[in-house]
Short mmCIF file of C-alpha atoms and ligand atoms in Angstrom, two decimals:
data_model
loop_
_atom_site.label_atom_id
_atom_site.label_comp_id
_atom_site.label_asym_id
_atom_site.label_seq_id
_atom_site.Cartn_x
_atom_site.Cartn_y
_atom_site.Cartn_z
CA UNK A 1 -39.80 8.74 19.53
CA UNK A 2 -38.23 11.76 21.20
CA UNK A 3 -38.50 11.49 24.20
CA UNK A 4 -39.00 15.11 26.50
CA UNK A 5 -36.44 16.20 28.90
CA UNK A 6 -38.25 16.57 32.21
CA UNK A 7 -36.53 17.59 35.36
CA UNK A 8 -37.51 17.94 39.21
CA UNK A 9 -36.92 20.82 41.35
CA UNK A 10 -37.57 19.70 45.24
CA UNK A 11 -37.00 15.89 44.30
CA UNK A 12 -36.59 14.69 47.56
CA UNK A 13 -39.59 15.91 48.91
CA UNK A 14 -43.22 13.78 49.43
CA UNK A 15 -44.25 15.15 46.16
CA UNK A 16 -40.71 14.96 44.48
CA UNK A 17 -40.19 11.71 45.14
CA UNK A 18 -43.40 10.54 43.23
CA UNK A 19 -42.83 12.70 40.29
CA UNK A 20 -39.49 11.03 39.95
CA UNK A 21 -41.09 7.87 39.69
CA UNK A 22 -43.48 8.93 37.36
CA UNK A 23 -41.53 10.51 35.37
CA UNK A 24 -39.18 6.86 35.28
CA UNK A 25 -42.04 5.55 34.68
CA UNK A 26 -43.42 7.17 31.40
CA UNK A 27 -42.05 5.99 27.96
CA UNK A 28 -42.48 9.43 26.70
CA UNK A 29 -40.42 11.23 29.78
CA UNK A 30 -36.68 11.09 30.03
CA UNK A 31 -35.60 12.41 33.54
CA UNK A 32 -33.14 15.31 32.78
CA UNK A 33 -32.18 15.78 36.85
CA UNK A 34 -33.32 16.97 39.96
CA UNK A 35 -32.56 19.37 42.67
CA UNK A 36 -32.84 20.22 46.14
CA UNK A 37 -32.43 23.19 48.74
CA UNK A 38 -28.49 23.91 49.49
CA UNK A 39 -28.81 22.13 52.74
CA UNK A 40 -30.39 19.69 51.94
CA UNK A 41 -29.47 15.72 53.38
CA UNK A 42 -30.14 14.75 50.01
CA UNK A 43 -27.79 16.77 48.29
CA UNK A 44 -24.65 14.52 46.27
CA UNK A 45 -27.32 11.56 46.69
CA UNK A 46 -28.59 9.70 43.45
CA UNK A 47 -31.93 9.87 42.33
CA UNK A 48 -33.91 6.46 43.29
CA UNK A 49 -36.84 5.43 41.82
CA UNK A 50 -39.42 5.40 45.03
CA UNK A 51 -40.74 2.06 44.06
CA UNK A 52 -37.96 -0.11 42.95
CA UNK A 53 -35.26 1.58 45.02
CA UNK A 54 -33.27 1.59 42.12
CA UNK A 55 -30.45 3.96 41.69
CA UNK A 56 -30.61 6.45 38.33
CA UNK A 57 -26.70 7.78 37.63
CA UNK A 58 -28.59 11.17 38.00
CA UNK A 59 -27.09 13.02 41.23
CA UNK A 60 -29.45 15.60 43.21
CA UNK A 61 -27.67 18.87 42.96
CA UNK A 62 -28.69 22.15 44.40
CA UNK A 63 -28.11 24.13 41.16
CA UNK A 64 -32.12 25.10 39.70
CA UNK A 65 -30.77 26.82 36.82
CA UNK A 66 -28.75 24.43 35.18
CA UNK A 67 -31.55 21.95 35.44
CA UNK A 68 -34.18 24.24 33.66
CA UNK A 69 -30.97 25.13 30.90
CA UNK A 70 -31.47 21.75 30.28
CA UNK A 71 -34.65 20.84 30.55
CA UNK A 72 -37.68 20.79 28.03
CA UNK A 73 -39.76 20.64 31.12
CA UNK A 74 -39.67 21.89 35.14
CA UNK A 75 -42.21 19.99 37.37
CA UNK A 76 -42.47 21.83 40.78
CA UNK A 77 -43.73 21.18 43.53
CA UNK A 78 -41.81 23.23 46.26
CA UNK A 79 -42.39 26.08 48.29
CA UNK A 80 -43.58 29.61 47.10
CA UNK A 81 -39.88 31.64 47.34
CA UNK A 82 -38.28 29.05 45.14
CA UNK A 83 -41.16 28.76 42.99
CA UNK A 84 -40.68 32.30 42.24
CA UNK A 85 -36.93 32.13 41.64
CA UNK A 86 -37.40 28.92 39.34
CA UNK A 87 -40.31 30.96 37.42
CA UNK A 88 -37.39 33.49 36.70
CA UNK A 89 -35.07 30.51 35.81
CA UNK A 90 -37.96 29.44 32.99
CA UNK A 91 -38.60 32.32 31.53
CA UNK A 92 -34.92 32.91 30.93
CA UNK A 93 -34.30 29.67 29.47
CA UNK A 94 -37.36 29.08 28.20
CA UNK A 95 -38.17 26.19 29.95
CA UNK A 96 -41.90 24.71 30.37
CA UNK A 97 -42.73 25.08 34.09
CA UNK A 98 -45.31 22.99 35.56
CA UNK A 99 -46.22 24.56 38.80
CA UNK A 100 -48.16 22.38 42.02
CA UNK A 101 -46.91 24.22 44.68
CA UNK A 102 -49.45 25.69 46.98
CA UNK A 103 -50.09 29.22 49.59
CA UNK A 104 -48.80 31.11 46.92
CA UNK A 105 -49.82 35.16 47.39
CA UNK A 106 -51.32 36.74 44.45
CA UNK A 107 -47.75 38.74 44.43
CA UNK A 108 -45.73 35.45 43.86
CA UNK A 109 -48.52 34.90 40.84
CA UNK A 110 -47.09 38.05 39.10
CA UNK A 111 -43.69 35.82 38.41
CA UNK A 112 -45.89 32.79 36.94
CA UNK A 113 -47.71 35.40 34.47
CA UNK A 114 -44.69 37.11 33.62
CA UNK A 115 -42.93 33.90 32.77
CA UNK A 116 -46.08 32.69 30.71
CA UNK A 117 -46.08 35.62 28.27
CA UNK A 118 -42.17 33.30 26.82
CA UNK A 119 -43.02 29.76 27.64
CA UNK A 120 -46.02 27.44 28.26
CA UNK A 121 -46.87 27.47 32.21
CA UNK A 122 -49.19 25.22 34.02
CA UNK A 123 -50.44 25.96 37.20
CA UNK A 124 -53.10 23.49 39.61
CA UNK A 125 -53.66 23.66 42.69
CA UNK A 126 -54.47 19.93 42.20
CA UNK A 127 -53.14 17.92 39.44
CA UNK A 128 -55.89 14.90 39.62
CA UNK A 129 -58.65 14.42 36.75
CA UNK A 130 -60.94 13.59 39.69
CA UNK A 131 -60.87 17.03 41.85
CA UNK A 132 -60.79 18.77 38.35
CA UNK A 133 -63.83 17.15 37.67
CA UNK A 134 -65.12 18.15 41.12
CA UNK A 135 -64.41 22.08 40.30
CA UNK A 136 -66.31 21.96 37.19
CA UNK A 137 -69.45 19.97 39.38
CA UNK A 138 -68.90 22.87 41.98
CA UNK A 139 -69.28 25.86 39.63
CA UNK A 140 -72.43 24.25 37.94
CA UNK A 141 -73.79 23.28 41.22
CA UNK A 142 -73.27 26.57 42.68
CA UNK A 143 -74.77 28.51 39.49
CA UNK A 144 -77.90 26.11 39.57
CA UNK A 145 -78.43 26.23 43.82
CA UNK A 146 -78.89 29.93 45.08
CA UNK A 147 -78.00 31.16 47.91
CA UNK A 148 -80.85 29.08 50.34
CA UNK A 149 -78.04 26.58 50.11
CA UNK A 150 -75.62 27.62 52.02
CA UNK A 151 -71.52 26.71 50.96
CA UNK A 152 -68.98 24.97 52.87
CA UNK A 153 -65.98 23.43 51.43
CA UNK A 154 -64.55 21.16 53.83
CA UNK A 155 -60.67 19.41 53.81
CA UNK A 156 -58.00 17.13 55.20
CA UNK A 157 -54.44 16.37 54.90
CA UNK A 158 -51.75 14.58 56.69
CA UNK A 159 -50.18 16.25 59.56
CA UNK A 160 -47.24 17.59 57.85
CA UNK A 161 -49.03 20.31 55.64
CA UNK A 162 -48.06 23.34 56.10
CA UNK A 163 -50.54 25.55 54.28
CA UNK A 164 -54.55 26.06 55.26
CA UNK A 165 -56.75 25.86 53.79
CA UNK A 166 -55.40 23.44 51.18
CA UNK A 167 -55.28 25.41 47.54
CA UNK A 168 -57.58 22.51 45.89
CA UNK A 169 -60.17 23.58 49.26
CA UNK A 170 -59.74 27.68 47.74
CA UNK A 171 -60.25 26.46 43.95
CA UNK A 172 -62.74 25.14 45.12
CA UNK A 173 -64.92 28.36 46.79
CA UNK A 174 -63.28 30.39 43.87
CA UNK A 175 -65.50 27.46 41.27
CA UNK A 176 -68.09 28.42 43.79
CA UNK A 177 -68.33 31.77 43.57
CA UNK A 178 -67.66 31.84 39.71
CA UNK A 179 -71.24 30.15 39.78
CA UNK A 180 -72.85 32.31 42.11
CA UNK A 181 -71.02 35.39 40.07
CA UNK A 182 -69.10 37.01 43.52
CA UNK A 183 -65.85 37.43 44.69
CA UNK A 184 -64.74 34.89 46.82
CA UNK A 185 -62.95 37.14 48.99
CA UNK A 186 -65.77 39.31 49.62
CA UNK A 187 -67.72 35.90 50.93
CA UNK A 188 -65.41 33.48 52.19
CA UNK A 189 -65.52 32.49 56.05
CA UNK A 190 -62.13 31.01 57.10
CA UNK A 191 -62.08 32.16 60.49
CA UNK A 192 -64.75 30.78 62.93
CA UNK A 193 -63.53 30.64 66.71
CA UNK A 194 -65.76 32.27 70.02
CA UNK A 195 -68.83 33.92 69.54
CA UNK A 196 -68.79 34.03 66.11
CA UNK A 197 -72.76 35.41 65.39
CA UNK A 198 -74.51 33.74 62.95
CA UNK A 199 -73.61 32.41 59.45
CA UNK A 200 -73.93 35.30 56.94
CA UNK A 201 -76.65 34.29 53.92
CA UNK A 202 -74.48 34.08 50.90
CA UNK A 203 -71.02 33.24 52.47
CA UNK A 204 -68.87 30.36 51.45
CA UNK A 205 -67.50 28.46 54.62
CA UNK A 206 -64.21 26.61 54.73
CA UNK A 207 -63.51 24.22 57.63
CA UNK A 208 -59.73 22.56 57.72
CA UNK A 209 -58.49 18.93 59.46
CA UNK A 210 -55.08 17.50 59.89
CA UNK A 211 -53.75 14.68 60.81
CA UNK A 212 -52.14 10.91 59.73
CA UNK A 213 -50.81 9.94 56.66
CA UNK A 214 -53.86 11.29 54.35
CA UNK A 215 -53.56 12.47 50.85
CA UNK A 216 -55.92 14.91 50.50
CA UNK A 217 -59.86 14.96 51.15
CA UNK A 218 -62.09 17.52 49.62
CA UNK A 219 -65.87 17.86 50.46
CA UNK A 220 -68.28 20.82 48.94
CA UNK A 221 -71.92 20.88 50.48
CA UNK A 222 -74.87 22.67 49.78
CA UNK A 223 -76.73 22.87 52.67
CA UNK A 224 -80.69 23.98 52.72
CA UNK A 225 -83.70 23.42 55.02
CA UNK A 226 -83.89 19.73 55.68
CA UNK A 227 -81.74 19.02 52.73
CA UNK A 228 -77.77 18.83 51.65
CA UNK A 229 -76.42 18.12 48.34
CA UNK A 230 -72.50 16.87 49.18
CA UNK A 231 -69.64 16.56 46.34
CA UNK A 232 -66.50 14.79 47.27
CA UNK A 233 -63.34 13.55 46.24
CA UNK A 234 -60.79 11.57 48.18
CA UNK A 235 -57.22 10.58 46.99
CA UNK A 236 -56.21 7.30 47.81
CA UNK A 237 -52.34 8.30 47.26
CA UNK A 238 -50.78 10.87 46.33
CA UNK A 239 -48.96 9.57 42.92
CA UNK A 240 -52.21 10.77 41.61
CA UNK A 241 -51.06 13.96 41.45
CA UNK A 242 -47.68 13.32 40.13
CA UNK A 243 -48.93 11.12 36.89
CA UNK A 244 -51.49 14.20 36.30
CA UNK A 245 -48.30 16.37 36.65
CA UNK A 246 -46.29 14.27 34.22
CA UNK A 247 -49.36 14.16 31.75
CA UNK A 248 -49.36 17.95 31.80
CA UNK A 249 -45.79 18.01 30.83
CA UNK A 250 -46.21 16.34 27.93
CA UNK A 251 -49.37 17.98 26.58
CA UNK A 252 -47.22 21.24 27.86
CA UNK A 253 -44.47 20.05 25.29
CA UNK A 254 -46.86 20.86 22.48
CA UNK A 255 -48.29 23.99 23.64
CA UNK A 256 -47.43 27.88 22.57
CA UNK A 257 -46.22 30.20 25.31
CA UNK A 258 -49.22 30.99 27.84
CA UNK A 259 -50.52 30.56 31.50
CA UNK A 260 -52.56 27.11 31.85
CA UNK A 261 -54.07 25.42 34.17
CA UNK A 262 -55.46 21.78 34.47
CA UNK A 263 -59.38 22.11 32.66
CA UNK A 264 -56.72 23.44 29.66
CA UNK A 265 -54.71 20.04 29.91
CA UNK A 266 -57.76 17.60 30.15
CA UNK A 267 -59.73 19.31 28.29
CA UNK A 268 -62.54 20.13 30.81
CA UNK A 269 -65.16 23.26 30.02
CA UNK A 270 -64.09 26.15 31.33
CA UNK A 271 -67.81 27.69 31.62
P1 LIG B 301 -42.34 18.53 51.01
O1 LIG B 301 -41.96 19.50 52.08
O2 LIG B 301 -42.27 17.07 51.30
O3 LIG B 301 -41.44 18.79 49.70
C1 LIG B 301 -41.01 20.05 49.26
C2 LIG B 301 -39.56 19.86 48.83
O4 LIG B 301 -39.11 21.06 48.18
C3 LIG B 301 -38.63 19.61 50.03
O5 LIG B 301 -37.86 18.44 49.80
C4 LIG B 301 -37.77 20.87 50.07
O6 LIG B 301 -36.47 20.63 50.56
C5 LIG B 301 -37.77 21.25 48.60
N1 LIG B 301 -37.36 22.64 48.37
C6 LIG B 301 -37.71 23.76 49.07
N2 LIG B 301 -37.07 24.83 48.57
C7 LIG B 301 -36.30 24.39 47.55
C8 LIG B 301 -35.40 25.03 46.65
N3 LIG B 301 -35.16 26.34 46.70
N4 LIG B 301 -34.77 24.26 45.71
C9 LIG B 301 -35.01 22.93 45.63
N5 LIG B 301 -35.84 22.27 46.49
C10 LIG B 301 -36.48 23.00 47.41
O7 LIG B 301 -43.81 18.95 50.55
P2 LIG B 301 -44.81 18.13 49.60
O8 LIG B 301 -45.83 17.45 50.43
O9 LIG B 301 -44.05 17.37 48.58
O10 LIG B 301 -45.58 19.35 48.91
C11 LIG B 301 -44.87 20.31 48.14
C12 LIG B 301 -45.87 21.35 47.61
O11 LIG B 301 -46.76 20.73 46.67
C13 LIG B 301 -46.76 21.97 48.70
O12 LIG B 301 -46.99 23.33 48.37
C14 LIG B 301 -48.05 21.16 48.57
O13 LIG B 301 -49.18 21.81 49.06
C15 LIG B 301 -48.11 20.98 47.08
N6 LIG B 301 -48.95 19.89 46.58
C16 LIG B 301 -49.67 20.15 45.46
C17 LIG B 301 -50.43 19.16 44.87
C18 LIG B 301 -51.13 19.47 43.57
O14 LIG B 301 -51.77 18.57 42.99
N7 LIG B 301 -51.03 20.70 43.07
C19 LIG B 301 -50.49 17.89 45.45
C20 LIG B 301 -49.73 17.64 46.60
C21 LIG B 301 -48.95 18.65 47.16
#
């Protein structure tokens, strides 16, 4: 079996480090390298297996483009300016980019879409079967509750997150109001400090905690007169997300140039 040449941009990082070890891991993945910002502590360093400790005779280098030249695959999970420039990096090498980065501005999209019309892209906010499962139970809830129930999407993370609301807690009002039929920004309620007036009918509340070592909890209510309907998901750790990641670089290996996302990968209805 061939196996497919998958490298890591951001490899030192939380989610970096995991993806490394899933990627060591898989008997269909062959880490091709990794990288990391120019001044980075880890730069020269060898790539170590999380869980073993084990030294790979991989070193981390800060040089992106060489690793997508020879790469089947990009998993990356950085920051939204060198998401961009890697997008650039795949579409000129045609490289496979799978994208979990987060607080990306609809602007920074445009380099994702561009890059998708040459090579297979997959972008999630979250990269677990479980909270994919939970935006699929939020749009149907949503289209079957109207709008006596009112929406808030409620999340936590670990105190080193620098984004807020978490992108799974937006997917999660945009599945919302994709089964109500509005636009979430013309109904989502982020801000809520003072004298705020009452809750407008129809709105779609978010509500953000941080703190400890937590991986990520998502909560979606529907909340009537004397009753609330709650959908949840919590992640125990976060290699959850990196295996899902891994899995979508492989399915991405077989996959004609487009711009995915993770229903595509696992299959999920997209209605
Ligand atoms: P982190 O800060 O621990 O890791 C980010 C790493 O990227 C750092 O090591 C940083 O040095 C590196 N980096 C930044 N710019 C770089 C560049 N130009 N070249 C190479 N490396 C660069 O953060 P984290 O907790 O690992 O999260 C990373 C991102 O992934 C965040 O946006 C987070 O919200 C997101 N995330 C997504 C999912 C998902 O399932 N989609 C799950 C968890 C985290």
């Amino acid at each position: 079996m061939t196996r497919i040449k998958i490298g890591v941009v951001g490899c030192g990082g939380r989610m970096g480090q995991m993806l490394v070890g899933a990627i060591l891991d898989h008997e269909a993945a062959l880490l091709s390298g990794g990288t990391e910002r120019h001044d980075s502590q880890y730069i020269g360093q060898a790539i170590r297996h999380p869980a073993s400790g084990l030294d790979t005779d991989l070193k981390i280098t800060p040089d992106a483009e060489t690793l997508f030249k020879n790469s089947d695959v990009i998993i990356d999970f950085t920051c939204p300016t060198a998401t961009v420039l890697h997008a650039n990096h795949a579409a000129k090498y045609g490289t496979i980019h799978i994208i979990g980065t987060t607080g990306m501005t609809a602007e920074d999209e445009k380099s994702l879409h561009r890059a998708a019309k040459s090579v297979a892209v997959v972008y999630a906010s979250n990269f677990s079967l479980g909270v994919n499962l939970l935006f699929y139970l939020t749009r149907k809830a949503a289209r079957m509750l109207d709008a006596d129930y009112d929406i808030e999407i409620l999340e936590m993370h670990h105190r080193h997150k620098v984004d807020a609301p978490s992108g799974t807690a937006l997917s999660l009002g945009m599945e919302a109001a994709k089964g109500r039929a509005v636009d979430l920004d013309q109904v989502a309620d982020k801000n809520r400090d003072g004298i705020t007036g009452a809750r407008k009918r129809g709105d779609i509340g978010f509500a953000v905690l941080r703190g400890g070592n937590v991986a990520g909890e998502h909560v979606v209510s529907f909340n009537a007169d004397d009753e609330r309907i709650e959908l949840s998901h919590k992640a125990g750790d976060r290699v959850i997300f990196a295996r899902g990641a891994v899995k979508a670089a492989i399915w991405a290996a077989k996959q004609k140039p487009g711009f995915y996302d993770m229903a595509d990968v696992l299959g999920l209805p997209k209605e």
